[in-house]
Amino acid sequence: CGGTVIPTSCTNGTYADVNPFWYRFTCFTSGTLGFIIDPINNNDDYDWVVFDITNRNPNDIYTIASLNIAENWSANPGNTGAANNTNGLRQCAGSTYPNFSSLINVVSGREYLLMVSNWSASQQGYSLTFTGGTAIITDPLLPALQGATVNCSGTEAIIRFNKKIRCNSLAANGSDFSVTGATIASVSGFGCSSSFDMDSVRIVFSAPLAPGNYTVTMMNGTDGNTLLDNCGTGILSGSIATFTVNPQAPLPMGAVTPPPCTPSLLTLTFTEPVSCNSIATNGSDFIITGPSAVTVTSAAAVNCNSAGETNSITIQLSSPILATGNYQVQVTTGNDGNTLAGQCNRTVTAGSTAAFTLATQPSYPIGTLSPLSCVPTSITLNYTNDPLDCTSISPDGSEFIITGPSGVLITSAGGQCNINPNLQTITVQLAAPITVSGTYQLQVRNGTDGNTIRGNCNRYITVGDFTTFIVPDVPPVLMDSLVPVACSPVSLRLLFDDPVRCSSVAANGSDFVVSGPAAVSVVSASGVCDANGLTKQIDITLSSPVVRGGNYQLQLVNGSDGNTLLSECFRSTPPNTLTFIASDTVSAIFQYQVQYDCETDVITFSHDGRNNVNQWNWTINGNPAGSSQSFTQSFSASSQNQVQLSVSNGLCTDSHTENIVLDNKVVAGFTSPDMICPEDTASFKDISTGLIDNWQWNFGNGNTSTLPLPPAQLYPLTGTEILYPVTLTVSNNLGCSTSITKNLKVFGSCLIAVPNAFTPDGDGLNDHLYPLNAFKADNLDFKVFNRWGQLVFQSGDWTKKWDGRINGIPQATNVYVWTLNFTHRDTKVKYSLKGTTTLIRK
């Protein structure tokens, strides 16, 4: 604790316990309480509060203000406390408040708490003296022995006192006590591990005390005193207390929990706990007698508690008890030298018994039959909630015989035991399926092992017990229907309402014959079989697709396997016929005729409608175009078109696609240079599209040509930049014609030079500085510097020009230095030029 807020009546701040010490005391005589707290260092400031904590948790002082009955928080150092004055019971913090409060009224029987708080935090200490008041807070009761008790086993005694005794006044060797007829092994005070005082002492004896009366005498111990109370007053030497060790009755014998019919484990339950370590683990504490010999192999406690005790013991037997009758479990002295022991050193008397009975059990039932198939190959007996001993079943099935309309041979028998605790089975396997209908009897007899079948509780099925079953007479399975056939079917799917055996389907398809307008051969047949080898569907494969329409018949016949189809009950399906309809196949190939024109061509599409086609769906370039047998549509004379037709006669469908390319539209086009130097060669290439028969070139320099690939042209040096119009006109014999014209720029000169002045005033004349006519300058690098040598413009493209601005700011009239580096395209000569140009502002 420390640093926690204390509720107070003072209002000039928050008050808390600072480095506190706490004193708890009881008022024995009502009156006034006075005390002095005297610091060792008179400069220390101590505060204090007195609380009434009668019937309270001491921590309540932090939350309940009414427990505070007097307090002094004066800031003055030196002595403080409660004295005979008129200052009042409550002094708050500050130097104006006195160090001493008035005497405090305390009441007999109530409990109080004094907190001393060290505000200075010096930790040098103080003396506390209770003086000046009339109340008594010192316990006037003289210490004395109050009584003694002993445990039932006589191994320990408890000595009680009439008040609290100092723990450190107890001699550890027990010399403070003398007990007639007993040797003390050790003593310990109750609560001394967590407190400084005690109200009782435990004495442990070196051996259990015999029944009788005993006296405990208070002695001066080897520590020079008896036992002392908190005021240092000792219990009078020679004081006595008495106790009696009573004789104990034997531990009651336990009862046997009713065992199952053939127990291999018995459970004894005791009304009083038994010590787990008194049980001989080899079971020698017990003997079992009765109609048959029983051997005990071990014994064990059930759920020993923390005290090492149990109320149940299990007894393990060497084998289950099979004989019925009355039995007894007798307790005897085991090889551990005792019977069973419990509390207070009480034991079960040797020869004590507990009886149990194993009742006679009825015979084991023959079991219930699982539902049988119509041609059973095995018989299964079920045993619900009645355990079955599989080891008692003869593997050859000799415990069973079957009689009925036909002879039945049993080949084996086996059981499924301890798999499902609620259902166990015996399966009797037959040499062949029972195919003759009628009532049969499964009867039990002694097998080759000399017994019938055994269940739980050593019960056997009585010889002669039987159960009956019926093999029914069921009709064969008929062909039900054919799945509607698709266009040009290559297989048929035959369906049945009830399953047939897959093994009865001839794999070569010889169970089936197909007839109709066209010859059809069957090449194979197979069923879609389940885990039991049964199917309700047979797929019949044909040698080739049925492409001719009409009515066809599927006939069932005896196949190469000597039968038609067999039902699950091995009944043969009688020959019969099913009919199906096939349709003619169709073709979606269509015809079309083109009517050519210069800009737009017209195409007529048509289909012959053969094999009863009655549905047409036309699609052109992915878009629906019509649903009639024929139609007409216009197309660009220069286009690529994808035309698709899908047709159907209600069963068969087909699709066909044609890619139709129209290129009779004439579009003129050629390639040429955009600009050239005078007297350089200019080449022209025709890239016109469409059906072209005639070319007419006009080069703008007075020359013409009618060749698809015309000769190169020369343009003269005039000293002036000229745009020459070049025109190509193309046409065909259908009368379609078109032209295209491009301008060819011929420079006035291709002499590369930089002007010595420019006027960037936006009038469109000489507004920029750049290398003129640098058309054939490769790897060009043009730079402009101001008079301070700062780079103001740079370009590797001769068409990029300086506009006389730096960072968007127009520059005043001045002289600028330029450098020009390039490689001439024709001569491959490298040039490095330098000069000046004047920027002129008008």
Tab-separated table of C-alpha atoms in Angstrom, residues 568-774:
chain	number	residue	atom	x	y	z
A	568	GLU	CA	-31.834	-59.632	-61.437
A	569	CYS	CA	-33.743	-62.808	-60.570
A	570	PHE	CA	-32.264	-64.638	-63.633
A	571	ARG	CA	-35.575	-64.530	-65.526
A	572	SER	CA	-35.096	-64.368	-69.336
A	573	THR	CA	-36.588	-61.397	-71.206
A	574	PRO	CA	-38.864	-62.705	-73.999
A	575	PRO	CA	-38.021	-61.570	-77.583
A	576	ASN	CA	-39.858	-58.397	-78.568
A	577	THR	CA	-39.474	-55.319	-80.790
A	578	LEU	CA	-39.212	-51.530	-80.293
A	579	THR	CA	-39.600	-48.943	-83.084
A	580	PHE	CA	-37.650	-45.744	-83.639
A	581	ILE	CA	-37.674	-43.041	-86.353
A	582	ALA	CA	-34.537	-41.744	-88.077
A	583	SER	CA	-34.313	-38.595	-90.155
A	584	ASP	CA	-32.373	-37.824	-93.338
A	585	THR	CA	-29.172	-35.844	-92.888
A	586	VAL	CA	-29.072	-32.301	-94.249
A	587	SER	CA	-26.454	-30.049	-95.892
A	588	ALA	CA	-26.128	-26.292	-95.336
A	589	ILE	CA	-24.054	-25.664	-98.492
A	590	PHE	CA	-25.611	-22.675	-100.285
A	591	GLN	CA	-25.245	-20.853	-103.619
A	592	TYR	CA	-24.768	-17.139	-104.344
A	593	GLN	CA	-24.551	-14.798	-107.390
A	594	VAL	CA	-22.747	-11.424	-107.409
A	595	GLN	CA	-23.863	-8.358	-109.414
A	596	TYR	CA	-20.714	-6.163	-109.547
A	597	ASP	CA	-20.627	-2.344	-109.439
A	598	CYS	CA	-17.932	0.297	-108.778
A	599	GLU	CA	-18.991	1.154	-105.174
A	600	THR	CA	-21.600	-1.441	-104.112
A	601	ASP	CA	-22.069	-5.080	-105.167
A	602	VAL	CA	-25.393	-6.945	-104.787
A	603	ILE	CA	-25.325	-10.661	-103.852
A	604	THR	CA	-28.276	-13.118	-103.985
A	605	PHE	CA	-28.029	-16.159	-101.610
A	606	SER	CA	-30.135	-19.366	-101.876
A	607	HIS	CA	-30.367	-22.932	-100.465
A	608	ASP	CA	-31.794	-25.987	-102.260
A	609	GLY	CA	-33.987	-27.089	-99.263
A	610	ARG	CA	-33.223	-30.783	-99.805
A	611	ASN	CA	-34.072	-33.532	-97.218
A	612	ASN	CA	-37.046	-31.653	-95.799
A	613	VAL	CA	-35.086	-28.642	-94.528
A	614	ASN	CA	-37.620	-26.226	-93.085
A	615	GLN	CA	-35.429	-23.880	-90.997
A	616	TRP	CA	-32.799	-21.419	-92.324
A	617	ASN	CA	-30.713	-19.001	-90.273
A	618	TRP	CA	-28.385	-16.671	-92.194
A	619	THR	CA	-25.591	-14.748	-90.490
A	620	ILE	CA	-23.375	-12.142	-92.195
A	621	ASN	CA	-20.222	-11.018	-90.429
A	622	GLY	CA	-21.632	-12.296	-87.137
A	623	ASN	CA	-24.974	-10.484	-87.424
A	624	PRO	CA	-28.353	-12.159	-88.097
A	625	ALA	CA	-29.350	-11.555	-91.750
A	626	GLY	CA	-32.499	-13.596	-92.452
A	627	SER	CA	-34.478	-16.811	-91.961
A	628	SER	CA	-35.818	-17.426	-95.495
A	629	GLN	CA	-34.587	-19.975	-98.002
A	630	SER	CA	-33.083	-17.188	-100.197
A	631	PHE	CA	-32.442	-13.408	-99.887
A	632	THR	CA	-30.464	-10.529	-101.451
A	633	GLN	CA	-28.078	-8.054	-99.721
A	634	SER	CA	-25.743	-5.223	-100.788
A	635	PHE	CA	-21.993	-5.105	-99.893
A	636	SER	CA	-19.152	-2.678	-100.358
A	637	ALA	CA	-17.362	-3.416	-103.630
A	638	SER	CA	-14.145	-3.585	-101.588
A	639	SER	CA	-14.868	-5.862	-98.578
A	640	GLN	CA	-14.298	-9.252	-97.003
A	641	ASN	CA	-17.487	-10.925	-95.780
A	642	GLN	CA	-18.193	-14.105	-93.816
A	643	VAL	CA	-21.585	-15.636	-94.599
A	644	GLN	CA	-22.899	-18.564	-92.530
A	645	LEU	CA	-26.056	-20.661	-92.986
A	646	SER	CA	-27.499	-23.068	-90.413
A	647	VAL	CA	-30.305	-25.414	-91.547
A	648	SER	CA	-32.505	-28.028	-89.854
A	649	ASN	CA	-35.301	-30.426	-90.746
A	650	GLY	CA	-36.447	-30.696	-87.133
A	651	LEU	CA	-33.925	-33.397	-86.149
A	652	CYS	CA	-30.786	-33.072	-88.258
A	653	THR	CA	-28.886	-29.813	-88.459
A	654	ASP	CA	-25.881	-28.534	-90.373
A	655	SER	CA	-23.919	-25.312	-90.797
A	656	HIS	CA	-21.782	-23.982	-93.638
A	657	THR	CA	-19.628	-20.851	-93.892
A	658	GLU	CA	-18.332	-19.029	-96.994
A	659	ASN	CA	-15.736	-16.236	-97.006
A	660	ILE	CA	-16.639	-13.867	-99.892
A	661	VAL	CA	-13.989	-11.359	-100.948
A	662	LEU	CA	-15.122	-8.343	-103.094
A	663	ASP	CA	-12.269	-6.336	-104.598
A	664	ASN	CA	-13.755	-4.657	-107.678
A	665	LYS	CA	-13.835	-1.197	-106.011
A	666	VAL	CA	-10.947	0.983	-107.289
A	667	VAL	CA	-9.033	3.093	-104.698
A	668	ALA	CA	-6.055	5.143	-105.945
A	669	GLY	CA	-2.892	5.404	-103.835
A	670	PHE	CA	0.886	5.779	-104.168
A	671	THR	CA	3.971	6.441	-102.072
A	672	SER	CA	6.514	9.228	-102.693
A	673	PRO	CA	8.922	11.438	-100.719
A	674	ASP	CA	7.380	14.447	-98.988
A	675	MET	CA	10.404	16.654	-99.819
A	676	ILE	CA	13.621	16.475	-101.873
A	677	CYS	CA	16.581	18.557	-102.842
A	678	PRO	CA	16.590	20.062	-106.362
A	679	GLU	CA	18.053	17.762	-109.039
A	680	ASP	CA	17.671	14.720	-106.727
A	681	THR	CA	15.779	11.660	-107.980
A	682	ALA	CA	12.173	11.164	-106.708
A	683	SER	CA	10.684	7.628	-106.899
A	684	PHE	CA	6.939	6.816	-106.971
A	685	LYS	CA	5.242	3.490	-106.120
A	686	ASP	CA	1.612	2.534	-106.893
A	687	ILE	CA	-0.341	1.132	-103.888
A	688	SER	CA	-3.824	1.377	-105.428
A	689	THR	CA	-6.359	-1.390	-104.625
A	690	GLY	CA	-9.125	-3.047	-106.588
A	691	LEU	CA	-9.373	-4.358	-110.148
A	692	ILE	CA	-7.191	-1.878	-112.051
A	693	ASP	CA	-6.580	-1.912	-115.785
A	694	ASN	CA	-5.241	1.643	-116.438
A	695	TRP	CA	-2.737	4.054	-114.712
A	696	GLN	CA	-2.233	7.737	-115.518
A	697	TRP	CA	0.588	9.654	-113.709
A	698	ASN	CA	1.157	13.460	-113.787
A	699	PHE	CA	4.342	14.424	-111.884
A	700	GLY	CA	3.833	18.232	-111.919
A	701	ASN	CA	7.194	18.785	-113.668
A	702	GLY	CA	5.669	18.434	-117.148
A	703	ASN	CA	6.218	14.616	-117.262
A	704	THR	CA	3.475	11.888	-117.338
A	705	SER	CA	3.368	8.058	-117.400
A	706	THR	CA	0.854	5.190	-117.906
A	707	LEU	CA	3.002	2.520	-116.255
A	708	PRO	CA	2.107	0.901	-112.916
A	709	LEU	CA	5.707	1.490	-111.831
A	710	PRO	CA	6.686	4.848	-113.384
A	711	PRO	CA	10.294	6.063	-113.931
A	712	ALA	CA	12.015	8.243	-111.278
A	713	GLN	CA	11.667	12.019	-111.747
A	714	LEU	CA	14.063	15.000	-111.483
A	715	TYR	CA	13.092	18.520	-110.350
A	716	PRO	CA	15.203	21.597	-111.313
A	717	LEU	CA	17.240	23.955	-109.109
A	718	THR	CA	15.333	27.245	-108.984
A	719	GLY	CA	16.678	28.799	-105.805
A	720	THR	CA	13.091	28.980	-104.545
A	721	GLU	CA	11.175	26.340	-102.569
A	722	ILE	CA	8.339	24.979	-104.834
A	723	LEU	CA	5.424	22.533	-104.141
A	724	TYR	CA	4.847	20.230	-107.141
A	725	PRO	CA	1.399	18.458	-107.304
A	726	VAL	CA	1.730	14.747	-108.239
A	727	THR	CA	-1.501	13.029	-109.414
A	728	LEU	CA	-2.318	9.326	-110.040
A	729	THR	CA	-5.563	8.326	-111.788
A	730	VAL	CA	-6.483	4.589	-111.919
A	731	SER	CA	-9.431	2.923	-113.710
A	732	ASN	CA	-10.682	-0.465	-114.928
A	733	ASN	CA	-12.565	-1.743	-117.958
A	734	LEU	CA	-15.836	-1.677	-115.955
A	735	GLY	CA	-15.722	2.115	-116.110
A	736	CYS	CA	-14.603	2.644	-112.486
A	737	SER	CA	-12.080	5.450	-112.037
A	738	THR	CA	-10.502	7.392	-109.089
A	739	SER	CA	-7.608	9.834	-108.515
A	740	ILE	CA	-5.271	10.966	-105.716
A	741	THR	CA	-2.908	13.997	-105.565
A	742	LYS	CA	0.053	14.606	-103.208
A	743	ASN	CA	2.340	17.691	-102.997
A	744	LEU	CA	6.074	17.201	-103.321
A	745	LYS	CA	8.201	19.951	-101.718
A	746	VAL	CA	11.409	20.764	-103.665
A	747	PHE	CA	13.797	22.964	-101.677
A	748	GLY	CA	15.208	26.096	-103.288
A	749	SER	CA	18.632	24.830	-102.199
A	750	CYS	CA	20.069	22.055	-100.009
A	751	LEU	CA	23.060	24.156	-98.963
A	752	ILE	CA	23.131	23.892	-95.158
A	753	ALA	CA	23.608	27.307	-93.543
A	754	VAL	CA	22.681	29.239	-90.383
A	755	PRO	CA	21.348	32.817	-90.858
A	756	ASN	CA	23.355	35.676	-89.298
A	757	ALA	CA	20.195	37.352	-87.923
A	758	PHE	CA	16.538	36.595	-87.094
A	759	THR	CA	13.566	38.654	-85.930
A	760	PRO	CA	11.278	36.643	-83.583
A	761	ASP	CA	8.367	39.085	-83.724
A	762	GLY	CA	5.639	36.640	-84.864
A	763	ASP	CA	5.102	38.110	-88.318
A	764	GLY	CA	5.828	34.783	-90.003
A	765	LEU	CA	9.082	35.988	-91.563
A	766	ASN	CA	12.468	34.944	-90.210
A	767	ASP	CA	10.941	34.268	-86.770
A	768	HIS	CA	13.269	31.390	-85.785
A	769	LEU	CA	16.919	30.477	-85.658
A	770	TYR	CA	17.776	27.007	-87.103
A	771	PRO	CA	20.079	25.333	-89.691
A	772	LEU	CA	18.456	26.008	-93.064
A	773	ASN	CA	18.029	23.253	-95.707
A	774	ALA	CA	19.522	20.617	-93.357
